[in-house]
Short mmCIF file of C-alpha atoms in Angstrom, two decimals:
data_model
loop_
_atom_site.label_atom_id
_atom_site.label_comp_id
_atom_site.label_asym_id
_atom_site.label_seq_id
_atom_site.Cartn_x
_atom_site.Cartn_y
_atom_site.Cartn_z
CA MET A 199 -39.74 219.80 -155.36
CA THR A 200 -42.42 220.20 -153.12
CA ALA A 201 -43.52 216.17 -153.80
CA ARG A 202 -39.49 215.46 -152.64
CA LEU A 203 -39.54 217.69 -149.34
CA HIS A 204 -42.63 215.90 -148.54
CA ARG A 205 -41.37 212.66 -148.89
CA PHE A 206 -38.44 213.46 -146.66
CA ALA A 207 -40.95 215.27 -144.11
CA ARG A 208 -41.43 212.45 -142.13
CA PRO A 209 -38.06 210.95 -141.79
CA ALA A 210 -36.79 214.35 -141.02
CA LEU A 211 -39.58 214.53 -138.18
CA PHE A 212 -38.52 211.46 -136.51
CA GLY A 213 -34.72 212.17 -137.12
CA VAL A 214 -35.72 215.33 -134.91
CA VAL A 215 -37.73 213.36 -132.24
CA ALA A 216 -34.96 210.62 -132.06
CA PHE A 217 -32.29 213.79 -131.18
CA LEU A 218 -34.09 215.56 -128.94
CA VAL A 219 -34.63 212.54 -126.63
CA SER A 220 -31.20 211.00 -127.01
CA PHE A 221 -30.08 214.64 -126.15
CA ALA A 222 -31.94 215.14 -123.40
CA PHE A 223 -30.13 214.88 -120.34
CA SER A 224 -27.28 213.36 -121.82
CA TRP A 225 -25.19 216.10 -120.36
CA VAL A 226 -25.69 214.49 -116.42
CA PRO A 227 -23.81 211.63 -116.24
CA SER A 228 -20.14 211.83 -115.60
CA PRO A 229 -17.84 210.86 -118.16
CA TRP A 230 -15.72 208.01 -118.28
CA GLY A 231 -12.36 206.27 -119.79
CA ASP A 232 -13.83 205.47 -123.36
CA GLU A 233 -15.08 209.41 -123.39
CA ALA A 234 -11.68 210.50 -122.08
CA ALA A 235 -10.04 209.00 -124.93
CA THR A 236 -12.14 210.61 -127.42
CA VAL A 237 -10.83 213.83 -125.76
CA LEU A 238 -7.50 213.00 -125.32
CA SER A 239 -7.43 211.59 -129.35
CA ALA A 240 -9.32 214.86 -130.65
CA ASP A 241 -7.94 217.13 -128.98
CA ARG A 242 -4.37 217.19 -129.93
CA PRO A 243 -2.66 218.70 -132.83
CA TRP A 244 -3.10 217.23 -136.22
CA LEU A 245 -0.05 215.44 -136.55
CA SER A 246 0.13 214.00 -132.93
CA LEU A 247 -3.38 212.46 -133.82
CA ALA A 248 -2.02 211.33 -137.17
CA ARG A 249 0.94 209.94 -135.35
CA MET A 250 -1.30 208.03 -132.44
CA LEU A 251 -3.49 206.80 -135.05
CA THR A 252 -0.71 204.60 -136.91
CA THR A 253 -0.11 202.74 -133.08
CA VAL A 254 -3.60 202.82 -131.46
CA ASP A 255 -7.06 203.27 -132.27
CA ALA A 256 -6.91 203.64 -136.24
CA VAL A 257 -10.53 202.14 -136.12
CA HIS A 258 -12.09 205.42 -134.53
CA GLY A 259 -9.87 207.53 -136.89
CA VAL A 260 -12.52 209.01 -138.89
CA TYR A 261 -14.58 209.94 -135.77
CA TYR A 262 -11.62 211.49 -134.19
CA ALA A 263 -10.92 213.54 -136.89
CA VAL A 264 -14.56 214.92 -136.74
CA MET A 265 -13.96 215.43 -133.27
CA HIS A 266 -10.82 217.28 -133.65
CA VAL A 267 -12.85 219.96 -135.79
CA TRP A 268 -16.17 219.70 -133.53
CA ILE A 269 -13.89 220.46 -130.30
CA ASP A 270 -11.82 223.44 -132.00
CA ALA A 271 -15.41 225.01 -132.73
CA PHE A 272 -17.37 224.20 -129.81
CA GLY A 273 -15.32 222.89 -126.66
CA GLN A 274 -15.13 220.01 -124.69
CA SER A 275 -18.15 220.79 -122.47
CA MET A 276 -20.15 217.82 -121.68
CA VAL A 277 -22.76 219.15 -123.56
CA ALA A 278 -20.70 219.88 -126.55
CA LEU A 279 -18.73 216.21 -126.56
CA ARG A 280 -21.99 214.49 -126.88
CA LEU A 281 -24.26 216.65 -129.19
CA PRO A 282 -22.70 215.09 -132.27
CA SER A 283 -24.08 211.22 -130.86
CA ALA A 284 -27.54 212.77 -130.49
CA VAL A 285 -27.38 214.20 -133.97
CA ALA A 286 -26.11 211.25 -135.60
CA VAL A 287 -28.72 209.21 -134.04
CA GLY A 288 -31.18 211.63 -135.27
CA PHE A 289 -29.85 211.01 -138.93
CA ALA A 290 -30.03 207.11 -138.30
CA ALA A 291 -33.65 207.27 -137.08
CA ALA A 292 -34.48 209.19 -140.51
CA GLY A 293 -32.33 206.02 -142.25
CA VAL A 294 -34.61 203.70 -140.50
CA VAL A 295 -37.70 205.28 -141.59
CA VAL A 296 -36.24 205.64 -145.21
CA LEU A 297 -35.48 202.02 -145.08
CA GLY A 298 -38.72 200.64 -143.61
CA ASP A 299 -40.78 202.90 -146.14
CA ARG A 300 -38.68 201.69 -149.20
CA LEU A 301 -38.84 197.79 -148.63
CA GLY A 302 -41.92 197.76 -146.19
CA SER A 303 -44.31 200.39 -146.32
CA ARG A 304 -45.26 203.73 -144.77
CA ARG A 305 -46.59 202.17 -141.58
CA ILE A 306 -43.70 199.60 -140.97
CA GLY A 307 -40.90 202.96 -141.56
CA THR A 308 -43.33 204.34 -138.78
CA ILE A 309 -43.31 201.91 -136.01
CA ALA A 310 -39.43 200.97 -137.01
CA GLY A 311 -38.98 204.83 -136.37
CA ALA A 312 -40.83 205.22 -133.24
CA VAL A 313 -39.17 201.56 -132.09
CA PHE A 314 -35.77 202.90 -132.60
CA ILE A 315 -36.12 206.14 -130.73
CA VAL A 316 -36.72 204.75 -127.67
CA LEU A 317 -34.42 201.34 -127.48
CA PRO A 318 -32.35 201.76 -124.67
CA ARG A 319 -29.03 201.22 -126.75
CA VAL A 320 -30.06 204.39 -128.84
CA ALA A 321 -30.46 206.68 -125.89
CA PHE A 322 -27.09 205.36 -124.74
CA MET A 323 -25.02 205.75 -127.75
CA GLY A 324 -26.91 209.13 -128.10
CA GLY A 325 -25.35 210.12 -125.11
CA GLU A 326 -22.11 208.87 -125.58
CA ALA A 327 -18.88 210.93 -126.88
CA ARG A 328 -18.00 207.70 -129.01
CA SER A 329 -18.37 206.56 -132.46
CA TYR A 330 -21.35 204.04 -131.69
CA ALA A 331 -23.90 206.52 -133.07
CA LEU A 332 -22.39 207.60 -135.84
CA SER A 333 -21.86 204.16 -136.98
CA ALA A 334 -25.15 203.17 -136.65
CA ALA A 335 -26.36 206.54 -139.08
CA ALA A 336 -23.39 205.28 -141.60
CA ALA A 337 -24.85 201.74 -141.22
CA VAL A 338 -28.24 202.20 -141.97
CA TRP A 339 -27.89 205.05 -144.66
CA LEU A 340 -25.06 202.94 -146.24
CA VAL A 341 -27.86 199.89 -146.91
CA VAL A 342 -30.28 202.58 -147.91
CA LEU A 343 -27.54 203.49 -150.53
CA ILE A 344 -27.07 199.41 -151.44
CA VAL A 345 -30.66 199.03 -151.59
CA HIS A 346 -31.01 201.43 -154.34
CA LEU A 347 -28.01 200.26 -156.47
CA LEU A 348 -28.85 197.15 -156.41
CA HIS A 349 -32.60 197.78 -157.39
CA SER A 350 -31.71 200.50 -160.29
CA PRO A 351 -30.40 199.33 -163.41
CA GLY A 352 -28.64 201.47 -165.70
CA LEU A 353 -27.25 203.66 -163.30
CA ARG A 354 -23.94 205.96 -163.93
CA PRO A 355 -20.53 204.47 -162.80
CA ARG A 356 -19.91 207.80 -160.82
CA VAL A 357 -22.88 206.65 -158.34
CA TRP A 358 -21.62 203.66 -158.09
CA PHE A 359 -18.31 204.78 -156.98
CA ALA A 360 -19.59 207.52 -154.75
CA TYR A 361 -21.12 204.15 -152.77
CA SER A 362 -17.34 202.83 -152.94
CA LEU A 363 -16.46 205.99 -150.92
CA ALA A 364 -19.44 205.76 -148.52
CA LEU A 365 -18.14 202.00 -147.98
CA ALA A 366 -14.70 203.21 -147.20
CA ALA A 367 -15.69 206.27 -144.95
CA SER A 368 -18.11 203.72 -143.06
CA ILE A 369 -15.79 201.32 -142.42
CA GLY A 370 -13.08 204.33 -141.12
CA ILE A 371 -15.59 205.36 -139.11
CA PHE A 372 -15.82 201.92 -137.32
CA LEU A 373 -14.03 198.71 -138.94
CA TYR A 374 -16.77 196.45 -137.68
CA LEU A 375 -19.30 197.80 -140.48
CA GLY A 376 -17.47 195.86 -142.90
CA LEU A 377 -19.38 192.90 -141.46
CA LEU A 378 -22.43 194.22 -143.22
CA LEU A 379 -20.99 193.21 -146.37
CA PRO A 380 -21.38 189.70 -145.95
CA ALA A 381 -24.86 190.32 -144.14
CA VAL A 382 -26.08 192.16 -147.34
CA ALA A 383 -24.45 189.21 -149.49
CA VAL A 384 -26.47 186.63 -147.75
CA ALA A 385 -29.70 188.91 -147.60
CA VAL A 386 -29.49 189.36 -151.38
CA VAL A 387 -28.61 185.38 -151.92
CA VAL A 388 -31.44 184.16 -150.01
CA PRO A 389 -34.30 185.93 -151.39
CA TRP A 390 -32.90 184.96 -155.02
CA LEU A 391 -32.86 180.87 -154.36
CA TRP A 392 -36.36 181.61 -152.54
CA ARG A 393 -37.84 183.30 -155.39
CA GLY A 394 -35.95 182.18 -158.31
CA ALA A 395 -35.01 185.20 -160.93
CA LYS A 396 -38.47 186.36 -161.26
CA ARG A 397 -38.44 190.30 -162.18
CA GLY A 398 -39.64 193.18 -159.95
CA ARG A 399 -38.59 196.14 -157.94
CA CYS A 400 -36.85 193.92 -155.29
CA VAL A 401 -35.31 191.38 -157.37
CA VAL A 402 -31.40 192.38 -157.63
CA VAL A 403 -30.51 193.68 -160.64
CA GLU A 404 -26.72 193.91 -161.27
CA PRO A 405 -24.92 192.04 -158.13
CA ALA A 406 -21.97 191.79 -159.83
CA ARG A 407 -21.57 195.21 -160.16
CA TRP A 408 -21.82 195.40 -156.53
CA ILE A 409 -19.14 193.04 -155.73
CA ARG A 410 -16.60 195.02 -157.78
CA PHE A 411 -17.63 198.38 -156.08
CA THR A 412 -17.48 196.59 -152.83
CA LEU A 413 -14.15 195.51 -153.61
CA LEU A 414 -13.23 199.14 -154.48
CA GLY A 415 -14.50 200.29 -151.69
CA ILE A 416 -12.55 198.05 -149.10
CA LEU A 417 -9.44 198.55 -151.09
CA LEU A 418 -10.03 202.55 -150.37
CA ALA A 419 -9.90 201.89 -146.70
CA GLY A 420 -7.06 199.61 -147.06
CA PRO A 421 -5.18 201.20 -145.18
CA VAL A 422 -7.62 201.71 -141.87
CA ILE A 423 -8.04 197.95 -142.22
CA GLY A 424 -4.34 197.30 -142.22
CA PHE A 425 -3.58 199.44 -138.91
CA ALA A 426 -6.44 197.82 -137.44
CA ILE A 427 -4.86 194.32 -138.10
CA GLY A 428 -1.65 195.63 -136.50
CA GLN A 429 -2.97 197.14 -133.33
CA ARG A 430 -5.47 194.00 -132.40
CA ASN A 431 -3.89 193.51 -129.42
CA GLN A 432 -4.92 196.76 -127.90
CA ILE A 433 -8.29 195.04 -127.56
CA SER A 434 -6.53 192.02 -125.66
CA PHE A 435 -7.98 193.06 -122.40
CA LEU A 436 -11.28 191.74 -123.65
CA GLY A 437 -10.07 188.21 -123.00
CA ASP A 438 -9.97 188.59 -119.22
CA GLN A 439 -13.47 189.70 -119.24
CA GLN A 440 -16.59 187.68 -119.40
CA ALA A 441 -18.00 189.45 -122.61
CA VAL A 442 -20.07 186.77 -124.12
CA THR A 443 -22.66 185.42 -121.68
CA PRO A 444 -26.43 184.75 -122.38
CA HIS A 445 -27.38 188.13 -120.39
CA THR A 446 -25.05 190.22 -122.79
CA LEU A 447 -25.98 188.69 -125.69
CA VAL A 448 -29.72 188.62 -125.26
CA VAL A 449 -30.18 191.72 -122.63
CA THR A 450 -27.36 194.02 -122.46
CA GLN A 451 -26.48 194.04 -126.11
CA TRP A 452 -29.75 196.06 -127.56
CA PHE A 453 -32.38 196.20 -124.75
CA GLY A 454 -30.92 197.12 -121.24
CA SER A 455 -33.25 195.31 -119.09
CA SER A 456 -35.22 192.02 -119.01
CA PRO A 457 -38.83 193.19 -119.45
CA VAL A 458 -37.70 195.07 -122.71
CA ALA A 459 -35.78 191.97 -123.91
CA VAL A 460 -38.74 189.93 -123.64
CA PHE A 461 -40.85 192.13 -125.65
CA GLY A 462 -38.12 192.68 -128.20
CA TRP A 463 -36.68 189.21 -128.77
CA SER A 464 -40.67 188.05 -129.15
CA ALA A 465 -41.44 191.04 -131.76
CA ILE A 466 -38.46 189.51 -133.63
CA ALA A 467 -39.23 185.82 -133.39
CA VAL A 468 -42.26 186.72 -134.65
CA ALA A 469 -41.24 188.67 -137.87
CA LEU A 470 -38.95 185.43 -138.37
CA VAL A 471 -41.36 182.76 -138.00
CA VAL A 472 -44.16 184.35 -139.68
CA GLY A 473 -42.02 185.92 -142.55
CA VAL A 474 -40.20 182.55 -143.39
CA GLY A 475 -43.36 180.42 -143.36
CA GLU A 476 -44.96 182.67 -145.51
CA SER A 477 -41.85 182.76 -147.87
CA ARG A 478 -41.73 179.02 -147.81
CA ARG A 479 -45.39 178.68 -148.44
CA HIS A 480 -45.01 181.57 -151.31
CA THR A 481 -48.11 183.58 -149.52
CA ARG A 482 -46.04 186.69 -149.18
CA ALA A 483 -47.81 189.13 -151.45
CA ASP A 484 -45.38 191.85 -151.57
CA ASP A 485 -41.71 190.71 -152.04
CA ALA A 486 -40.38 194.17 -151.06
CA THR A 487 -41.28 193.11 -147.41
CA ALA A 488 -39.85 189.90 -147.78
CA SER A 489 -36.71 191.27 -148.67
CA LEU A 490 -36.90 193.91 -145.85
CA LEU A 491 -36.89 190.96 -143.55
CA SER A 492 -34.28 188.75 -145.08
CA LEU A 493 -32.08 192.10 -145.20
CA SER A 494 -32.71 193.13 -141.65
CA ALA A 495 -32.33 189.73 -140.01
CA ALA A 496 -28.75 189.45 -141.70
CA ALA A 497 -27.45 192.82 -140.71
CA VAL A 498 -28.50 191.76 -137.17
CA PHE A 499 -27.06 188.14 -136.79
CA VAL A 500 -24.31 187.95 -139.47
CA PRO A 501 -22.11 190.25 -137.71
CA MET A 502 -23.08 189.31 -134.28
CA LEU A 503 -22.20 185.41 -135.52
CA ILE A 504 -18.82 186.23 -137.19
CA LEU A 505 -17.96 188.31 -134.21
CA LEU A 506 -18.71 185.41 -131.58
CA VAL A 507 -16.87 182.55 -133.86
CA VAL A 508 -13.72 184.81 -134.15
CA ASN A 509 -14.09 185.89 -130.48
CA ALA A 510 -14.39 181.99 -129.47
CA LEU A 511 -11.72 180.49 -131.92
CA VAL A 512 -9.33 183.13 -132.92
CA ALA A 513 -9.30 186.01 -130.37
CA PRO A 514 -11.39 188.32 -128.33
CA ILE A 515 -12.83 190.91 -130.19
CA TYR A 516 -16.31 191.16 -129.09
CA THR A 517 -18.03 193.53 -126.64
CA THR A 518 -21.98 194.54 -126.52
CA ARG A 519 -20.67 198.14 -127.66
CA TYR A 520 -19.67 197.05 -130.94
CA LEU A 521 -22.84 195.63 -132.45
CA SER A 522 -24.45 199.35 -131.72
CA PHE A 523 -24.66 199.72 -135.56
CA ALA A 524 -26.94 196.99 -135.64
CA THR A 525 -29.49 198.83 -133.79
CA PRO A 526 -31.43 200.12 -136.87
CA PHE A 527 -32.31 197.02 -138.19
CA VAL A 528 -32.99 195.11 -134.87
CA ALA A 529 -35.94 197.93 -134.94
CA LEU A 530 -36.97 197.32 -138.27
CA LEU A 531 -37.25 193.44 -137.49
CA MET A 532 -39.21 194.59 -134.44
CA ALA A 533 -41.44 196.73 -136.66
CA LEU A 534 -42.04 193.80 -138.66
CA GLY A 535 -43.01 191.66 -135.73
CA ILE A 536 -45.28 194.21 -134.14
CA SER A 537 -47.04 194.84 -137.51
CA THR A 538 -47.84 190.89 -138.01
CA ILE A 539 -49.00 190.37 -134.74
CA THR A 540 -51.63 192.85 -135.59
CA ARG A 541 -53.30 194.88 -138.30
CA ARG A 542 -54.96 197.84 -137.10
CA PHE A 543 -52.82 200.52 -136.43
CA ALA A 544 -54.05 201.99 -133.24
CA VAL A 545 -53.40 198.79 -131.82
CA GLN A 546 -49.95 198.87 -133.29
CA ALA A 547 -49.34 202.59 -131.60
CA VAL A 548 -50.14 201.05 -128.18
CA VAL A 549 -47.96 198.36 -128.65
CA VAL A 550 -44.90 200.80 -129.28
CA VAL A 551 -46.17 202.95 -126.34
CA GLY A 552 -45.97 199.99 -124.29
CA LEU A 553 -42.59 199.46 -125.00
CA ALA A 554 -41.63 203.08 -124.39
CA VAL A 555 -43.14 202.38 -120.82
CA LEU A 556 -41.02 199.16 -120.69
CA VAL A 557 -37.93 201.22 -121.57
CA LEU A 558 -38.35 204.59 -119.59
CA PRO A 559 -36.42 203.31 -116.24
CA VAL A 560 -33.53 202.37 -118.50
CA TYR A 561 -33.61 205.89 -120.02
CA VAL A 562 -33.98 207.48 -116.34
CA ALA A 563 -30.87 205.14 -114.98
CA GLN A 564 -28.91 205.94 -117.93
CA ARG A 565 -29.26 209.73 -117.35
CA GLN A 566 -28.25 209.42 -113.51
CA PRO A 567 -24.78 211.08 -112.60
CA PHE A 568 -22.97 208.15 -111.98
CA ALA A 569 -24.71 206.02 -114.91
CA LYS A 570 -21.40 205.27 -116.78
CA ASP A 571 -19.24 202.66 -116.51
CA GLY A 572 -20.43 201.25 -113.40
CA GLY A 573 -20.90 204.40 -111.46
CA SER A 574 -18.14 206.76 -112.77
CA ASP A 575 -17.69 209.82 -110.51
CA TRP A 576 -15.10 212.21 -112.24
CA ALA A 577 -17.41 214.99 -112.63
CA GLU A 578 -17.90 214.62 -108.82
CA VAL A 579 -13.97 214.34 -108.32
CA ALA A 580 -13.56 217.70 -110.46
CA ARG A 581 -16.03 219.69 -108.49
CA ALA A 582 -14.27 218.53 -105.29
CA VAL A 583 -10.89 219.33 -106.09
CA ARG A 584 -12.23 222.74 -107.30
CA GLU A 585 -13.74 223.60 -104.09
CA ARG A 586 -10.66 222.65 -102.11
CA ALA A 587 -7.67 222.72 -103.90
CA ARG A 588 -5.55 226.13 -104.16
CA PRO A 589 -3.01 227.26 -106.90
CA GLY A 590 0.49 225.76 -106.27
CA ASP A 591 -0.85 222.17 -104.68
CA ALA A 592 0.66 219.10 -106.09
CA VAL A 593 -1.55 216.46 -107.77
CA VAL A 594 -1.29 212.79 -108.21
CA PHE A 595 -3.38 210.71 -109.61
CA ASP A 596 -4.09 206.90 -108.63
CA ASP A 597 -2.07 204.86 -111.58
CA ASP A 598 -2.62 201.33 -110.40
CA VAL A 599 -6.34 200.16 -112.15
CA GLY A 600 -7.06 199.77 -115.70
CA ASN A 601 -6.77 202.82 -118.23
CA SER A 602 -10.67 202.90 -118.85
CA ARG A 603 -10.84 203.96 -114.91
CA LYS A 604 -7.58 205.65 -114.39
CA PRO A 605 -8.69 209.48 -112.54
CA ARG A 606 -5.68 211.17 -114.21
CA ALA A 607 -7.84 211.59 -117.32
CA VAL A 608 -10.54 213.84 -115.05
CA LYS A 609 -7.51 216.77 -115.46
CA TYR A 610 -8.47 216.70 -119.20
CA LEU A 611 -11.96 216.63 -119.00
CA TYR A 612 -12.13 219.61 -116.56
CA PRO A 613 -9.56 221.30 -117.12
CA SER A 614 -10.26 224.59 -115.68
CA ASP A 615 -10.84 222.54 -112.12
CA PHE A 616 -7.28 221.64 -112.55
CA ALA A 617 -5.64 225.10 -113.22
CA GLY A 618 -2.83 225.91 -111.28
CA LEU A 619 -2.31 222.56 -109.81
CA VAL A 620 1.32 220.99 -110.32
CA ASP A 621 0.94 217.46 -112.05
CA VAL A 622 4.18 215.78 -110.62
CA THR A 623 4.25 212.57 -111.83
CA LEU A 624 3.76 213.64 -115.38
CA LYS A 625 6.61 212.60 -117.38
CA THR A 626 5.49 213.43 -121.07
CA PRO A 627 2.01 214.72 -122.02
CA TYR A 628 -0.11 212.96 -124.06
CA ALA A 629 0.24 214.90 -127.36
CA GLN A 630 3.61 214.60 -127.65
CA THR A 631 3.18 210.81 -127.23
CA SER A 632 2.50 208.34 -130.06
CA GLY A 633 -0.39 207.00 -127.62
CA ILE A 634 -3.34 208.16 -126.26
CA ARG A 635 -2.49 209.06 -122.74
CA ASP A 636 -0.03 210.56 -120.83
CA VAL A 637 3.38 208.83 -119.92
CA THR A 638 4.10 209.05 -115.88
CA ARG A 639 6.44 208.62 -113.41
CA SER A 640 6.41 206.72 -109.94
CA ILE A 641 5.88 208.60 -106.81
CA GLU A 642 9.50 207.84 -105.92
CA ALA A 643 10.96 209.62 -109.17
CA SER A 644 8.86 212.53 -108.50
CA ALA A 645 10.05 213.47 -105.17
CA ALA A 646 12.17 216.51 -106.35
CA ALA A 647 8.95 217.64 -108.27
CA LEU A 648 6.56 217.47 -104.91
CA ARG A 649 9.82 219.08 -102.87
CA ALA A 650 9.51 222.14 -104.94
CA THR A 651 5.27 222.12 -104.50
CA ASP A 652 4.03 223.95 -101.54
CA GLY A 653 3.92 221.22 -99.59
CA ARG A 654 0.28 219.91 -100.14
CA VAL A 655 -0.90 217.14 -101.92
CA TRP A 656 -4.21 216.27 -103.58
CA PHE A 657 -4.13 212.21 -104.33
CA VAL A 658 -7.10 210.94 -106.42
CA ASP A 659 -7.52 207.35 -105.73
CA TYR A 660 -9.99 204.84 -107.91
CA ARG A 661 -11.40 203.19 -104.89
CA GLY A 662 -13.66 200.80 -106.75
CA LEU A 663 -15.25 197.98 -104.96
CA SER A 664 -11.81 196.66 -102.74
CA GLY A 665 -11.41 199.53 -100.61
CA ASP A 666 -7.87 198.38 -99.80
CA ARG A 667 -5.33 201.35 -99.11
CA PRO A 668 -3.47 202.35 -101.98
CA GLU A 669 0.04 202.11 -102.47
CA GLN A 670 0.95 205.29 -103.77
CA LEU A 671 -0.66 206.81 -100.33
CA ALA A 672 1.89 204.79 -98.39
CA GLN A 673 4.80 205.97 -101.02
CA LEU A 674 3.45 210.06 -100.34
CA GLU A 675 3.79 208.95 -96.57
CA ARG A 676 7.34 207.62 -96.68
CA LEU A 677 8.01 210.52 -98.45
CA GLY A 678 7.20 212.98 -95.28
CA TYR A 679 3.68 213.52 -96.22
CA ARG A 680 0.20 212.81 -93.73
CA VAL A 681 -3.19 212.12 -94.51
CA THR A 682 -5.02 215.47 -93.14
CA LEU A 683 -7.99 215.15 -94.94
CA THR A 684 -10.08 212.19 -96.86
CA VAL A 685 -13.15 212.81 -99.15
CA GLY A 686 -15.06 209.68 -100.33
CA LEU A 687 -16.69 210.19 -103.60
CA HIS A 688 -18.89 207.95 -105.34
CA ARG A 689 -16.42 205.67 -106.60
CA ASP A 690 -12.97 207.60 -105.87
CA THR A 691 -11.42 209.07 -102.62
CA LEU A 692 -9.52 212.49 -102.63
CA TYR A 693 -6.89 212.29 -99.67
CA ARG A 694 -5.48 215.58 -98.81
CA LEU A 695 -1.70 215.05 -97.95
CA ASP A 696 0.59 217.97 -95.86
CA ARG A 697 4.09 217.61 -95.77
CA ARG A 698 5.04 217.22 -91.74
CA ALA A 699 6.94 219.96 -90.26
#
C-alpha cells in the first residue's frame, strides 16, 4: 500500500499544482456565449435537458448532466461554474505524468507534467465553463487505460468491458474523442512494422481484443453519435469563419502566442526528427520511449488531419477549441524534445522555466476582465443594470447578433442583477423549449407588454466594432420612447429610454 501511494504521489502533486494554476483568477473574465450555453443547458429540469439534447448539443450531453448536478449543489457563480474545469485540468496533468512515466521515464513524466501545466491552452480550458478540460482529462486517462490493456496479457473480460464503458463515456463527454481511436491504431501499427514481432513490455499483446472491445464502446456510444450526426448543421456557422489559417493551426490551437509556438514546435520537431532517425537506425535502446513518441505524435496529428480533411472536403467541423483534448500529448511530445536536446536535468528545468516565462504574458492576458470572445463584457453589463435599474422597469436585449454574443444571456448568468425587471420581448423561456435559448418576439409585438410597465426601458445593445445605431432602438422610439441615458461599456451599450409624456 505504501509503495502504491508513493507511486501516485508525484502525479497527484502535479495535478494539484495544475489545478491551482488553472483556477487562479479564473473568475475574473466575463463569461461569454459558450459558457452561457452551459448554464442554459445545465440549469433546467432533467426532462427539459433530455428534450433539448435530442435537437441540439448532444455532443456535450454528459458534460451538461455533470454540470446540472454541480449547479444544483454549488450554484452558478463564476467561481462555481469554472471550478470543475480546473479540477479536470488537475486530473489531466496527473494522467500526463502517469503516461510519461509508463512509456518513457520518471524524468520525461516530470517534464511533460510541468510543460502541460504552463501551456496556454491548458490555462484557457481550465478557466472555461465548457467540456474541453474534461475532454483532455478523459483523453489522457483513456490512453493510459489502453496502454495498460494492450501490454497486459491475460486480463479478465470485465477489465476490457470497463474500457468499453470508459470509451463510450469519453465519446459522450466530447464526440471528437473518438478520433483518438485511429490515432491509437496508427501508433500500434507503426512500431509493429518498425520493430517486428519481438516480445517486450511495449510490444502489443492483444490488438484483436482491443479492436473488439473498441467496437463495443463505439456501439454503446451509438445514441450520442447518431444524435450528433443529425445535429451536424448546428456548427454550420463555422463555414462563415476563417477557422483554418496558418496562425490558428500553428499558434492559437495550443500555444497562444508566436514566441510560445516557436518554442513548442521546435521541441516537437526535435522529438520527431531524432526519434524517427533513431528508430530507423535501430539505435534506440528503450522501445517504451519509442512507443510514447509514436502514440503522442499520432494523438496530436491524426485527429487534426482528419478534422482538416473533413472540414475542407465535406463540412465545416473544425475550430481550435475542438482539439483541446490533444493538449496532453502535445506536452508529452515537447517533453521528449526537451529531454533529447539535453540530458542534464538542471538544464531541462531551466528550459521549462524559460517556457513558463514566455507563457506568462499569455496567462495574464487570459485572466483580464474582457479576455473572452474578443472582449465579452457581460459582468460589466450586469453591474451597470444593477446600479441603475429599479423593479418594474422593462428590459430589452439586442437580438440582431449571433447567438454567442446575444446579451440576453446575461440575465441568466447574473439573475440577481435582473430581479424585478420585466423582460417584455420574452415569448417562451428556454427551459420550456427544445432548444438552448429563449424564444422571443419583436418589439412591435411587445407593445402591449411595454405599456404595462412603469414607462422606463433598459435596452442592452451589442455594439461590437460597427458602432451603428441599432434598429431595435429606433423601434422603441417609434413606440413613443426617447433615449435619456447612454452608458458605453467595453463591447455593449446600455440605453435608458423613457416614455414620452
